mmCIF file of C-alpha atoms in Angstrom:
data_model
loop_
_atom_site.group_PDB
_atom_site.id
_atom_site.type_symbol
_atom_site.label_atom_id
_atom_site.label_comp_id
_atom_site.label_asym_id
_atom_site.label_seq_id
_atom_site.Cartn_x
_atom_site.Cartn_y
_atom_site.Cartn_z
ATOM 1 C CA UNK A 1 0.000 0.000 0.000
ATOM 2 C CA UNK A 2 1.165 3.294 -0.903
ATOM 3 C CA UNK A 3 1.979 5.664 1.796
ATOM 4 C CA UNK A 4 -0.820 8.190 2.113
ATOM 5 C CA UNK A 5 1.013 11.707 2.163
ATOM 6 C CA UNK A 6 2.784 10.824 -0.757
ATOM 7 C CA UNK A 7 -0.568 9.947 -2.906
ATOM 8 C CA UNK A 8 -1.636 13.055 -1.984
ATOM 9 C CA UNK A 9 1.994 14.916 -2.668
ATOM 10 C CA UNK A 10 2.199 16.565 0.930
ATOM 11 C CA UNK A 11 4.414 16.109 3.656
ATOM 12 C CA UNK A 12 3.563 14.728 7.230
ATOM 13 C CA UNK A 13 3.506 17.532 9.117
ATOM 14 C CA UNK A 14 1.117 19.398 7.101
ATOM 15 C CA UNK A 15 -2.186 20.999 8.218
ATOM 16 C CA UNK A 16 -5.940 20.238 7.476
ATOM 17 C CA UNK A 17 -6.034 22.879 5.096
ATOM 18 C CA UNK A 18 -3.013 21.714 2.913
ATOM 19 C CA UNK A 19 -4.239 18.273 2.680
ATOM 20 C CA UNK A 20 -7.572 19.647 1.745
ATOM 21 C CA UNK A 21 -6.222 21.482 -0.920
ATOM 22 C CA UNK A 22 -3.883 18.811 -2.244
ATOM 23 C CA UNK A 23 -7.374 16.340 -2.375
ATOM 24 C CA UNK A 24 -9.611 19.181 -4.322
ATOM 25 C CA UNK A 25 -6.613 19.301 -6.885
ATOM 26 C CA UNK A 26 -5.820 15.365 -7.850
ATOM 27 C CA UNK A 27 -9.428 15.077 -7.730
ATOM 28 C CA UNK A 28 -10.347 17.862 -9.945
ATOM 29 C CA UNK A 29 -7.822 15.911 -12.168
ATOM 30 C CA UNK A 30 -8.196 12.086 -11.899
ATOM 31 C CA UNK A 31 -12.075 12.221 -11.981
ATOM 32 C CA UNK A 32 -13.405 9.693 -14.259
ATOM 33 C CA UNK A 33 -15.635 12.254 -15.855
ATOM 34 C CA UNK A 34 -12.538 14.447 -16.604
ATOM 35 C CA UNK A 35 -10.007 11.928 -16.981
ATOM 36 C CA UNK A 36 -11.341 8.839 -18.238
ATOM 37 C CA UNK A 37 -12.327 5.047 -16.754
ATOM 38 C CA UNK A 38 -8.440 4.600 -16.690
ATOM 39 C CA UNK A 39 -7.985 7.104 -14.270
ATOM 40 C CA UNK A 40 -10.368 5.257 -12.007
ATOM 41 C CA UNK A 41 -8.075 3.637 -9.591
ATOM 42 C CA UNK A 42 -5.882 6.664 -9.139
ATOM 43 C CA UNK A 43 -9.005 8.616 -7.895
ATOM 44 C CA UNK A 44 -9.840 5.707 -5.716
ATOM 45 C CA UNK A 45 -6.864 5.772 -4.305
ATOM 46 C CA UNK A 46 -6.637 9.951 -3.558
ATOM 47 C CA UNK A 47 -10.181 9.598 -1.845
ATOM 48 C CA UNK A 48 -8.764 6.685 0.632
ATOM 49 C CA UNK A 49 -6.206 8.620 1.186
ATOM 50 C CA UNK A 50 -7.858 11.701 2.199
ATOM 51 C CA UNK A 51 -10.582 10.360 4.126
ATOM 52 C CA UNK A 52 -7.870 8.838 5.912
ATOM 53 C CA UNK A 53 -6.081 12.168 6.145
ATOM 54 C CA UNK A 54 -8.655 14.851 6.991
ATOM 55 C CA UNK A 55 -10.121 12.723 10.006
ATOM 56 C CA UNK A 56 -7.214 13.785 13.026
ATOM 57 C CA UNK A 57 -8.442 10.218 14.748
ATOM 58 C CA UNK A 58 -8.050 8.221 11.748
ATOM 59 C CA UNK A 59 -4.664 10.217 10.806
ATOM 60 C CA UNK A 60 -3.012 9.498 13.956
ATOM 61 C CA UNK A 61 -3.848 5.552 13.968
ATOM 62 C CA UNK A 62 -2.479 5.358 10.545
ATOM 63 C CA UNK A 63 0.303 7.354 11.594
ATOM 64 C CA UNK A 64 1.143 5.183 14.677
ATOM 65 C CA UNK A 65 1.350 2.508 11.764
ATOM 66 C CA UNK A 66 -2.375 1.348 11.429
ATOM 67 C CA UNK A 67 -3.993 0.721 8.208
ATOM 68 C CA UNK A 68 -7.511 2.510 6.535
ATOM 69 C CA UNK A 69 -9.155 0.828 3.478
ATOM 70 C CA UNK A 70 -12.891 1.232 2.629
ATOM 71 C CA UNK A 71 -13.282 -2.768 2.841
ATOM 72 C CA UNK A 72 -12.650 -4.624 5.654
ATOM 73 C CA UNK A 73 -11.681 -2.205 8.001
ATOM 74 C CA UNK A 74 -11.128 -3.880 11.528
ATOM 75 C CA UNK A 75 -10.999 -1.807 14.412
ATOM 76 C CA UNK A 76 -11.506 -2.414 18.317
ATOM 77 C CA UNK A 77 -13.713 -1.676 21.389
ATOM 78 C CA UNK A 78 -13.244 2.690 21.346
ATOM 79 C CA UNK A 79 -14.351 2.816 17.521
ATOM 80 C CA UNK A 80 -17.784 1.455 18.443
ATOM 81 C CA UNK A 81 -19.392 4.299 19.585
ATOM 82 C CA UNK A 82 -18.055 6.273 16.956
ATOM 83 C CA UNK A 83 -19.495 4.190 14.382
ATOM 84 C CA UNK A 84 -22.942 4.258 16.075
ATOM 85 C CA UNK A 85 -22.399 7.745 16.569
ATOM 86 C CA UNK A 86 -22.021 8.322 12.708
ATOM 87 C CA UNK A 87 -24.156 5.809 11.582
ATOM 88 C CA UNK A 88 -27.107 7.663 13.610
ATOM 89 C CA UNK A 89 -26.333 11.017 12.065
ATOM 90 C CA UNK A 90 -25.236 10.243 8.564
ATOM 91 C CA UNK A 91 -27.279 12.343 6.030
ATOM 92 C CA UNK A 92 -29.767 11.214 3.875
ATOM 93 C CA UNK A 93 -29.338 12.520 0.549
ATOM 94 C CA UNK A 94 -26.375 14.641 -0.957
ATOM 95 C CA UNK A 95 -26.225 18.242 0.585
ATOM 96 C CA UNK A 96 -27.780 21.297 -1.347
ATOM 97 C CA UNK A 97 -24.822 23.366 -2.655
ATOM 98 C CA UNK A 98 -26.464 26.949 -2.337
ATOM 99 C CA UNK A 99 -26.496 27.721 1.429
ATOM 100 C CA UNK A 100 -27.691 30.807 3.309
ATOM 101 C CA UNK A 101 -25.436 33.701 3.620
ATOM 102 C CA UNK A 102 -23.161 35.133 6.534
ATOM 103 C CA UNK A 103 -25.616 38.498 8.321
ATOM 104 C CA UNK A 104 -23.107 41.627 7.959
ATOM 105 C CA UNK A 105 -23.287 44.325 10.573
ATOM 106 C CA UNK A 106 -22.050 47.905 9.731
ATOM 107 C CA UNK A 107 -21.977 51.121 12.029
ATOM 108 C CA UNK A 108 -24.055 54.687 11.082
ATOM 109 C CA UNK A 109 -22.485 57.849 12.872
ATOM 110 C CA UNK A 110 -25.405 60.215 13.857
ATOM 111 C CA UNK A 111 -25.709 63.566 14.998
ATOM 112 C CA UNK A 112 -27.967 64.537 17.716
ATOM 113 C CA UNK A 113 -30.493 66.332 15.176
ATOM 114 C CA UNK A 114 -30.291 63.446 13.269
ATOM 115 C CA UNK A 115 -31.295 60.760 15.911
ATOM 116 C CA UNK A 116 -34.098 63.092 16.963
ATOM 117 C CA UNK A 117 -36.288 63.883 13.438
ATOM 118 C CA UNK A 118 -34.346 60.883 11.802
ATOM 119 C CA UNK A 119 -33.246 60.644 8.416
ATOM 120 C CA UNK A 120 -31.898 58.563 5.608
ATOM 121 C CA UNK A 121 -27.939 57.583 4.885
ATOM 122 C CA UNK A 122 -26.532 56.170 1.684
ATOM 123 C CA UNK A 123 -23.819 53.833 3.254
ATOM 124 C CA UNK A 124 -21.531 51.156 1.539
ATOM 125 C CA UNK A 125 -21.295 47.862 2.174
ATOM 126 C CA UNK A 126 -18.948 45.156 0.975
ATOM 127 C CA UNK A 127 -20.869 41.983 0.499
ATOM 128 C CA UNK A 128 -21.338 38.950 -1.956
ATOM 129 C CA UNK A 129 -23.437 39.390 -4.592
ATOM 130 C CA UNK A 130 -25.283 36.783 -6.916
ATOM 131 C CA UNK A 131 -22.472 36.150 -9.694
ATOM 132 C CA UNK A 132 -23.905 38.089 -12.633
ATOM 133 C CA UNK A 133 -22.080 35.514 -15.018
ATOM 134 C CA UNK A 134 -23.540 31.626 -13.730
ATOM 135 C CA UNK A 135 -26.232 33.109 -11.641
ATOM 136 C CA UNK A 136 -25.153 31.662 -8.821
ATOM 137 C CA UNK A 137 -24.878 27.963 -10.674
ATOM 138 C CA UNK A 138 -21.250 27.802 -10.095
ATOM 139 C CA UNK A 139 -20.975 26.362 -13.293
ATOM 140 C CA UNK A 140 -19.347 28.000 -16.799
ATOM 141 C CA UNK A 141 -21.863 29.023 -19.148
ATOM 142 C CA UNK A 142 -23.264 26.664 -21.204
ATOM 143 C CA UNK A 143 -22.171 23.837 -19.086
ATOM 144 C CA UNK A 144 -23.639 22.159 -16.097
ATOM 145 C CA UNK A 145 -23.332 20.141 -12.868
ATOM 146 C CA UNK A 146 -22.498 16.323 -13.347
ATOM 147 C CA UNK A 147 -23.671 13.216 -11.318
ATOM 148 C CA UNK A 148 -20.681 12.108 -9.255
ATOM 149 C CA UNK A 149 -19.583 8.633 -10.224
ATOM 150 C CA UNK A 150 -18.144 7.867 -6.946
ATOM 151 C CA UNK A 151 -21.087 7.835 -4.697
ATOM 152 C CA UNK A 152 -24.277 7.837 -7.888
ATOM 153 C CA UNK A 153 -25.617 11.295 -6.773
ATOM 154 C CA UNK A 154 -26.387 9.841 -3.525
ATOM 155 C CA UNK A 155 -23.889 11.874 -1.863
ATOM 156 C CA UNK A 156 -22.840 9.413 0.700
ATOM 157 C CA UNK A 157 -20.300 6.312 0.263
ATOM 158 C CA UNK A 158 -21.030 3.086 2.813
ATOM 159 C CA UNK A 159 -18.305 1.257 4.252
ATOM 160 C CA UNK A 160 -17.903 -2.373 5.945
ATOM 161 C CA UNK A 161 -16.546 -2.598 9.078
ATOM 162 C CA UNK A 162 -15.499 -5.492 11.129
ATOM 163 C CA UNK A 163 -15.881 -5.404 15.338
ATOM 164 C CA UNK A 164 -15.991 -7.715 17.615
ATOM 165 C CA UNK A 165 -19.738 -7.446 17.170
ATOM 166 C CA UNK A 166 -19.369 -8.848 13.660
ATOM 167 C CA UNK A 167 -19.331 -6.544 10.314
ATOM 168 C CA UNK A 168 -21.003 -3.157 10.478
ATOM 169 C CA UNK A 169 -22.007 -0.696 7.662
ATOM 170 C CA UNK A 170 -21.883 3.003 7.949
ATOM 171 C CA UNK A 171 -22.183 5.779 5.473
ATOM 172 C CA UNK A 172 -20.014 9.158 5.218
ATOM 173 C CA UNK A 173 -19.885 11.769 3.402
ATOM 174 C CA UNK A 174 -18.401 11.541 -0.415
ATOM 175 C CA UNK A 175 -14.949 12.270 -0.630
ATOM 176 C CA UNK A 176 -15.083 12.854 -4.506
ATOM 177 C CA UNK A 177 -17.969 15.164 -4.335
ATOM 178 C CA UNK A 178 -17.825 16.170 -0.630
ATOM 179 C CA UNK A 179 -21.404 15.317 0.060
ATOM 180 C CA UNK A 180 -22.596 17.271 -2.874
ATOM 181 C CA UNK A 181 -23.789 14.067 -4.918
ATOM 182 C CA UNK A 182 -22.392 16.339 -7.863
ATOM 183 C CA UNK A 183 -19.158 17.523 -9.416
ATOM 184 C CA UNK A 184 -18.954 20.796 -11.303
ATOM 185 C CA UNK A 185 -16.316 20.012 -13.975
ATOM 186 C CA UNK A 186 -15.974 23.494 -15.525
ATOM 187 C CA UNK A 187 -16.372 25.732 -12.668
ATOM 188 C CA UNK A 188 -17.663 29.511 -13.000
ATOM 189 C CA UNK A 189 -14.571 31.812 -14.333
ATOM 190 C CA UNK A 190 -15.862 34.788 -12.591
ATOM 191 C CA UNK A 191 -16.587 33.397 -9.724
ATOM 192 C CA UNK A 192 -14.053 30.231 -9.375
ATOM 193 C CA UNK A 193 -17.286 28.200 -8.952
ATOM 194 C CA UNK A 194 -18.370 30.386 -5.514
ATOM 195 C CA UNK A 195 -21.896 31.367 -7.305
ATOM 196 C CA UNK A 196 -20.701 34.540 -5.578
ATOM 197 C CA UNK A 197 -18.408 37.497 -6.014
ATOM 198 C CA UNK A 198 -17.436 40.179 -3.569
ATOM 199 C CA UNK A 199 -18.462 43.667 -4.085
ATOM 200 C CA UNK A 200 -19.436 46.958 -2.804
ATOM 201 C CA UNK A 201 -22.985 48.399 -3.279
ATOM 202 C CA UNK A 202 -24.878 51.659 -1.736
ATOM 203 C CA UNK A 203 -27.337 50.675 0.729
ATOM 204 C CA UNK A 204 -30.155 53.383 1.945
ATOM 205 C CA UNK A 205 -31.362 53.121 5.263
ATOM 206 C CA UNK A 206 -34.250 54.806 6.786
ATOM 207 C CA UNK A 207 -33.258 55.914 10.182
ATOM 208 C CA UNK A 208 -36.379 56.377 12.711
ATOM 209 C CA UNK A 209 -37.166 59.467 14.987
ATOM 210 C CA UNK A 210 -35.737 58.378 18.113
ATOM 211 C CA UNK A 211 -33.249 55.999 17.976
ATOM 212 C CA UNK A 212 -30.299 55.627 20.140
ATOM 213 C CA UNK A 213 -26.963 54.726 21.008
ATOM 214 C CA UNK A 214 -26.388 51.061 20.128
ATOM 215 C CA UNK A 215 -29.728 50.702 18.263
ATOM 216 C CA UNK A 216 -29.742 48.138 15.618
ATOM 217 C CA UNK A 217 -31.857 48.800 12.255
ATOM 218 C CA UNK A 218 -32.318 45.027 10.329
ATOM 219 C CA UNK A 219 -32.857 44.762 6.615
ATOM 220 C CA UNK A 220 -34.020 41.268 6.281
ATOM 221 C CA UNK A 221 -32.426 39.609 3.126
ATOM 222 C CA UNK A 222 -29.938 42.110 2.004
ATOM 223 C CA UNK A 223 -26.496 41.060 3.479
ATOM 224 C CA UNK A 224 -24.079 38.579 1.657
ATOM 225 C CA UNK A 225 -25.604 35.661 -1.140
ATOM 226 C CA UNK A 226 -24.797 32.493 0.443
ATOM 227 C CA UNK A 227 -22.032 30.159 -1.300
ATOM 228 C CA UNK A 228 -23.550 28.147 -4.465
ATOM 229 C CA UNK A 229 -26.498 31.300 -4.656
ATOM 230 C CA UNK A 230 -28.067 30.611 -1.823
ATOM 231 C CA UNK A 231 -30.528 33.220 0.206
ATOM 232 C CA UNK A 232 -28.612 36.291 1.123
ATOM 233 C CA UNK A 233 -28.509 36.834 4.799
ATOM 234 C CA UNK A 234 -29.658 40.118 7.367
ATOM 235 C CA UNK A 235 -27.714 43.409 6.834
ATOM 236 C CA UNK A 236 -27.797 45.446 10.576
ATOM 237 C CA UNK A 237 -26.793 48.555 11.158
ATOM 238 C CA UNK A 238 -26.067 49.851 14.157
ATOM 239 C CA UNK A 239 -25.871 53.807 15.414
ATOM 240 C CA UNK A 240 -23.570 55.294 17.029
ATOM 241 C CA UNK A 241 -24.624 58.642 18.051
ATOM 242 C CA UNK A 242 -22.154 61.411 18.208
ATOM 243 C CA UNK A 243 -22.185 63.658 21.421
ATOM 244 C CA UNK A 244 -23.289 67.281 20.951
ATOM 245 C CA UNK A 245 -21.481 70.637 21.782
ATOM 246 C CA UNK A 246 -23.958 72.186 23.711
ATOM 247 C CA UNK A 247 -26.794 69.103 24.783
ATOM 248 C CA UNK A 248 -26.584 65.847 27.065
ATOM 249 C CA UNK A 249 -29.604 63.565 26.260
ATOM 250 C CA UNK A 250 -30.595 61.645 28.866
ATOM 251 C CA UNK A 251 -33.316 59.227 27.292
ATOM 252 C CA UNK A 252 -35.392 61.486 25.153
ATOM 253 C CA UNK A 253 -34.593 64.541 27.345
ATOM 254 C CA UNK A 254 -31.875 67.447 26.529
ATOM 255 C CA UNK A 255 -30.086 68.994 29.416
ATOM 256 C CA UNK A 256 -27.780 72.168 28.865
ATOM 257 C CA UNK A 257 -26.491 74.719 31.345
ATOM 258 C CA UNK A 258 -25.745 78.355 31.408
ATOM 259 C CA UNK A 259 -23.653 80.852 33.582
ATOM 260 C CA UNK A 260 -25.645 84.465 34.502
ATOM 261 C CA UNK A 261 -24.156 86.763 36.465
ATOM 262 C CA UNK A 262 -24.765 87.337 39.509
ATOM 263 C CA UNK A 263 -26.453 90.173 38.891
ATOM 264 C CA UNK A 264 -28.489 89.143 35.796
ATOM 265 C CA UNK A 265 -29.426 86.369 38.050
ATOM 266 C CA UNK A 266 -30.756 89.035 40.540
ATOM 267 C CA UNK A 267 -32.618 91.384 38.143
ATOM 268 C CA UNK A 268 -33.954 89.452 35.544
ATOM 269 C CA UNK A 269 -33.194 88.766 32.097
ATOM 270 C CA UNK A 270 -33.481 87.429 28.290
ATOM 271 C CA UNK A 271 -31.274 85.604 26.212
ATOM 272 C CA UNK A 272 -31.195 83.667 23.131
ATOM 273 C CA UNK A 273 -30.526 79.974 23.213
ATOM 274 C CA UNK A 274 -29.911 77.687 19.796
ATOM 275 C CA UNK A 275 -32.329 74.659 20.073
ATOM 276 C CA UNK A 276 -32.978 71.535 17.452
ATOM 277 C CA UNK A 277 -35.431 73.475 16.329
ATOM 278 C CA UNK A 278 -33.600 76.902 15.178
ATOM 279 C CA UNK A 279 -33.189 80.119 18.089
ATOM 280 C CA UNK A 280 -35.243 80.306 21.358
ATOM 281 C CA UNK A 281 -35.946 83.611 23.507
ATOM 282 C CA UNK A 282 -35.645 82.181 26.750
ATOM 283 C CA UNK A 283 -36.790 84.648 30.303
ATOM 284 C CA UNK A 284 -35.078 84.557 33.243
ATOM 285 C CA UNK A 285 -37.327 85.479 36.329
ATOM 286 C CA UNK A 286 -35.553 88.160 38.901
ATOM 287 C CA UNK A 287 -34.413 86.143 41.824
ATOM 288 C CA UNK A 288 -33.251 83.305 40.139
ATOM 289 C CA UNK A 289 -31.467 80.893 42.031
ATOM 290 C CA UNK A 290 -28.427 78.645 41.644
ATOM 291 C CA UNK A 291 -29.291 75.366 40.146
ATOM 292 C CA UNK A 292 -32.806 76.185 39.338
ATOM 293 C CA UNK A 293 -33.618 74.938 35.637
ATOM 294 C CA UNK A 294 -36.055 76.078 32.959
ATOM 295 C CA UNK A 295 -38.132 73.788 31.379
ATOM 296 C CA UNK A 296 -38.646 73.739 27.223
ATOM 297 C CA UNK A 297 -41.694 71.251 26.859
ATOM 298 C CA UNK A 298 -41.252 68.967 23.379
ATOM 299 C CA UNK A 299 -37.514 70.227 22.735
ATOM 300 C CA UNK A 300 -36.033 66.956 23.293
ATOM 301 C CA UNK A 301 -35.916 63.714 21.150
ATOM 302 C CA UNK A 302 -38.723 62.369 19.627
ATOM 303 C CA UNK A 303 -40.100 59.271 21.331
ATOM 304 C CA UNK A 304 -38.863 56.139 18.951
ATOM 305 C CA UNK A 305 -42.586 55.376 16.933
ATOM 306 C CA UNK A 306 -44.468 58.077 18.454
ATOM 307 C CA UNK A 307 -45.449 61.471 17.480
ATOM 308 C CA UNK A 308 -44.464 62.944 20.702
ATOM 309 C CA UNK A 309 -41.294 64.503 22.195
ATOM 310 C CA UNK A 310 -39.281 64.669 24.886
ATOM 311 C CA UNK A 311 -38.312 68.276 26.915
ATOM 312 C CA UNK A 312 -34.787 70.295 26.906
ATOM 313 C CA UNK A 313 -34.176 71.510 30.757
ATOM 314 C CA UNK A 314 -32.018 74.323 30.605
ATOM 315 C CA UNK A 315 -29.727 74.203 34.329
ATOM 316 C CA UNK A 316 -28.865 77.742 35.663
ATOM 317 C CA UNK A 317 -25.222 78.384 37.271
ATOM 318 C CA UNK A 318 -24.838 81.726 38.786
ATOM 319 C CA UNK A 319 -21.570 83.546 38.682
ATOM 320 C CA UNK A 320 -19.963 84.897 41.711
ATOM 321 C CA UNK A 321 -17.338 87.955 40.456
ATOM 322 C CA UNK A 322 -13.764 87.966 41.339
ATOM 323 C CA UNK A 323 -11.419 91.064 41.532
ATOM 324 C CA UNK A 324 -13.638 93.800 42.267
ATOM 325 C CA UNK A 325 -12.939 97.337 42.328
ATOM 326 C CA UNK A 326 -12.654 99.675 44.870
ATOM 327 C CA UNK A 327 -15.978 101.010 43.628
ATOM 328 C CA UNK A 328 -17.368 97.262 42.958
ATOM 329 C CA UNK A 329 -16.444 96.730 46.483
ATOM 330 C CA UNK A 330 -18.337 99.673 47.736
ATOM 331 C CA UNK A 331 -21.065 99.321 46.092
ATOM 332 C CA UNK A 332 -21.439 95.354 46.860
ATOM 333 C CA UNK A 333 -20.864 96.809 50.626
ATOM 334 C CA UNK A 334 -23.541 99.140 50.497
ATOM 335 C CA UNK A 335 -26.322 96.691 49.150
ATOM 336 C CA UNK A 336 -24.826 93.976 51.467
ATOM 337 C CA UNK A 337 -25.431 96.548 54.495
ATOM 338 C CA UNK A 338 -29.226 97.577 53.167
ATOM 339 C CA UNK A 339 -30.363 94.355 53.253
ATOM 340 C CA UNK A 340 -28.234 93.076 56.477
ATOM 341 C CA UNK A 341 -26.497 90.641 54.834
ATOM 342 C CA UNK A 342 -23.266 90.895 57.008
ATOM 343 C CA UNK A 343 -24.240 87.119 58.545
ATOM 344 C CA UNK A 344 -25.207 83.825 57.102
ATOM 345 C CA UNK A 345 -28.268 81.258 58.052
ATOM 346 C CA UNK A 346 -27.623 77.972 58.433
ATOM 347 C CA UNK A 347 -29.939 75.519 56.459
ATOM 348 C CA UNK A 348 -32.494 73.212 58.584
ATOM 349 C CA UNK A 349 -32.897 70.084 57.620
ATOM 350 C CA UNK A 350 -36.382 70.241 57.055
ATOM 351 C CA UNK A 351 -35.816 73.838 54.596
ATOM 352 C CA UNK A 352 -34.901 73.056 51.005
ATOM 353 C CA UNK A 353 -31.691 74.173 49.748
ATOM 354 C CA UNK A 354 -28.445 72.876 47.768
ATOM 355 C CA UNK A 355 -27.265 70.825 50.660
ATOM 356 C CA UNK A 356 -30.505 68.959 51.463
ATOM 357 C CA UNK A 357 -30.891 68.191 47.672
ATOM 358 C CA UNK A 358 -27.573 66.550 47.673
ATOM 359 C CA UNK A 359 -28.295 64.843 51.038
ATOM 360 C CA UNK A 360 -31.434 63.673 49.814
ATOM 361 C CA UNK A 361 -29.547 62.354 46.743
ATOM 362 C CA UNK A 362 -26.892 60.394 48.027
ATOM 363 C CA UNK A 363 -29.138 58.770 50.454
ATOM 364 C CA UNK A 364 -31.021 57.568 47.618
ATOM 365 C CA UNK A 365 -34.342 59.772 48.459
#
């Protein structure tokens, strides 16, 4: 018997994917529907050979010096179970070439004013596509898929085994056609017998009012043609939304903060803020404290699939002046002294104020 890595023309130490290739080559070759009924044997003798060779059990017995034939195999107690094992779950028929194709995820960067009305991106996406040329046959035009020889379309070759349990039959997968139950003799030139070729194409997507950070948008049946044309698979997208200048968003809410004055903060006063939706005249009372907030109902986010929107809270920080004048001084002096403000007040704890807020907070009230 001929030794097995040199049938197949690799050496001992190579991998899985080596010996796979070396097999797909000779057999391309010494097919009898390529090469001829005298070419028979040969073939015969590649497919023992790998079948021998891609199985890592059955390479290292024959590499610790035991033998692998399609007839008369004998093997001992441990190969049982693998042989019911196989024999249980063997297919049926020879396997369907087209099979579905891989989903493909790809990311959308949003701005804030796009999440919120939503909107539509053109966006690229490198895929497989249906091979324009075989239409997803696999085969060159004008030519088609041929029974395999080896197994009779069945897609499946049996075996005899002997155990101590007397001679067993089980059925694998062809070697020749690897399951298919067919051979394609001249493959696809485009394609290289795929029934699928890589490209790019421009993919709109319809982004929702509303969506956020992480959101996934799924377009059912448009992501890559499966190998041998077979159904495309889901194209996601999913959005990444990229923070704003001026706004937080807290769910569907908008929070921003301005600095007044201290005085401005006192009197009164107007100012113009830039919302989503264009310039806002926004009124500050007199007496306005620190951290007191103004409250712009529907300025926020839309809510995702409803007509209705979320509100933009506007946080007030009042600034305290540094280096005053001599006349700044005075002046602060005099208005301290009218309204006897030479002392402070401490805060009860059942009066409102920044220091019950953030007592209340922290202990989770």
């Amino acid at each position: 018997m001929k030794d097995f890595y040199e049938v197949l023309g690799v050496s001992r130490d190579a991998s899985q994917q080596e010996i796979k290739r070396a097999y797909h080559k000779l057999a391309r070759k010494l097919h009898p529907d390529r090469a001829g009924a005298q070419s028979e044997e040969a073939f015969k003798e590649v497919s023992v050979a790998y079948e021998t060779l891609s199985d890592p059990a059955r390479r290292r017995k024959y590499d610790m010096g035991g033998t692998n034939s399609f007839e008369g195999e004998s093997f001992g107690f441990s190969d049982l179970f693998e042989t019911f094992f196989s024999a249980a779950t063997s297919q049926s028929g020879p396997v369907p070439r087209g099979r579905r194709g891989q989903d493909s995820l790809s990311v959308i960067s949003l701005s804030l004013e796009e999440v919120a009305f939503g909107t539509t991106k053109k966006v690229s996406v490198h895929t497989a596509n249906l091979c324009p040329t075989c239409e997803g046959s696999c085969c060159k035009p004008g030519t088609s898929p041929r029974t395999c020889e080896s197994c009779g379309g069945r897609g499946s070759v049996q075996r005899a085994v002997r155990s101590f349990l007397g001679e067993m039959v089980t059925s694998a997968p062809c070697p020749a056609c690897s399951g298919y139950g067919n051979i394609i003799p001249d493959p696809c030139p485009e394609c290289s017998g795929e029934g699928r070729v890589r490209a790019t194409k421009d993919v709109n997507v319809d982004i929702p009012a509303g969506v956020s950070h992480g959101t996934r948008i799924r377009m059912s049946g448009k992501g890559e043609v499966g190998p041998g044309g077979g159904p495309a698979g889901d194209l996601y997208f999913e959005i990444h939304e990229r923070p704003h200048k001026v706004f937080v968003r807290e769910g569907d809410d908008l929070h921003t903060t301005i600095r007044l004055p201290m005085t401005s903060a006192a009197l009164g006063t107007k100012f113009s803020l830039e919302t989503l939706d264009g310039n806002e005249e926004i009124e500050v009372a007199p007496g306005t404290q620190p951290n007191e907030q103004l409250t712009l109902r529907s300025r926020g986010i839309t809510h995702l699939h409803r007509n209705s929107r979320g509100n933009l809270y506007v946080h007030i920080e009042v600034e305290v002046p540094r280096n005053l004048s001599e006349r700044q001084t005075e002046l602060l002096r005099e208005f301290a002294g009218d309204r006897h403000e030479d002392s402070f007040t401490p805060v009860h704890r059942n009066e409102g104020g920044v220091f019950s807020r953030l007592r209340d907070k922290f202990a989770g009230r």
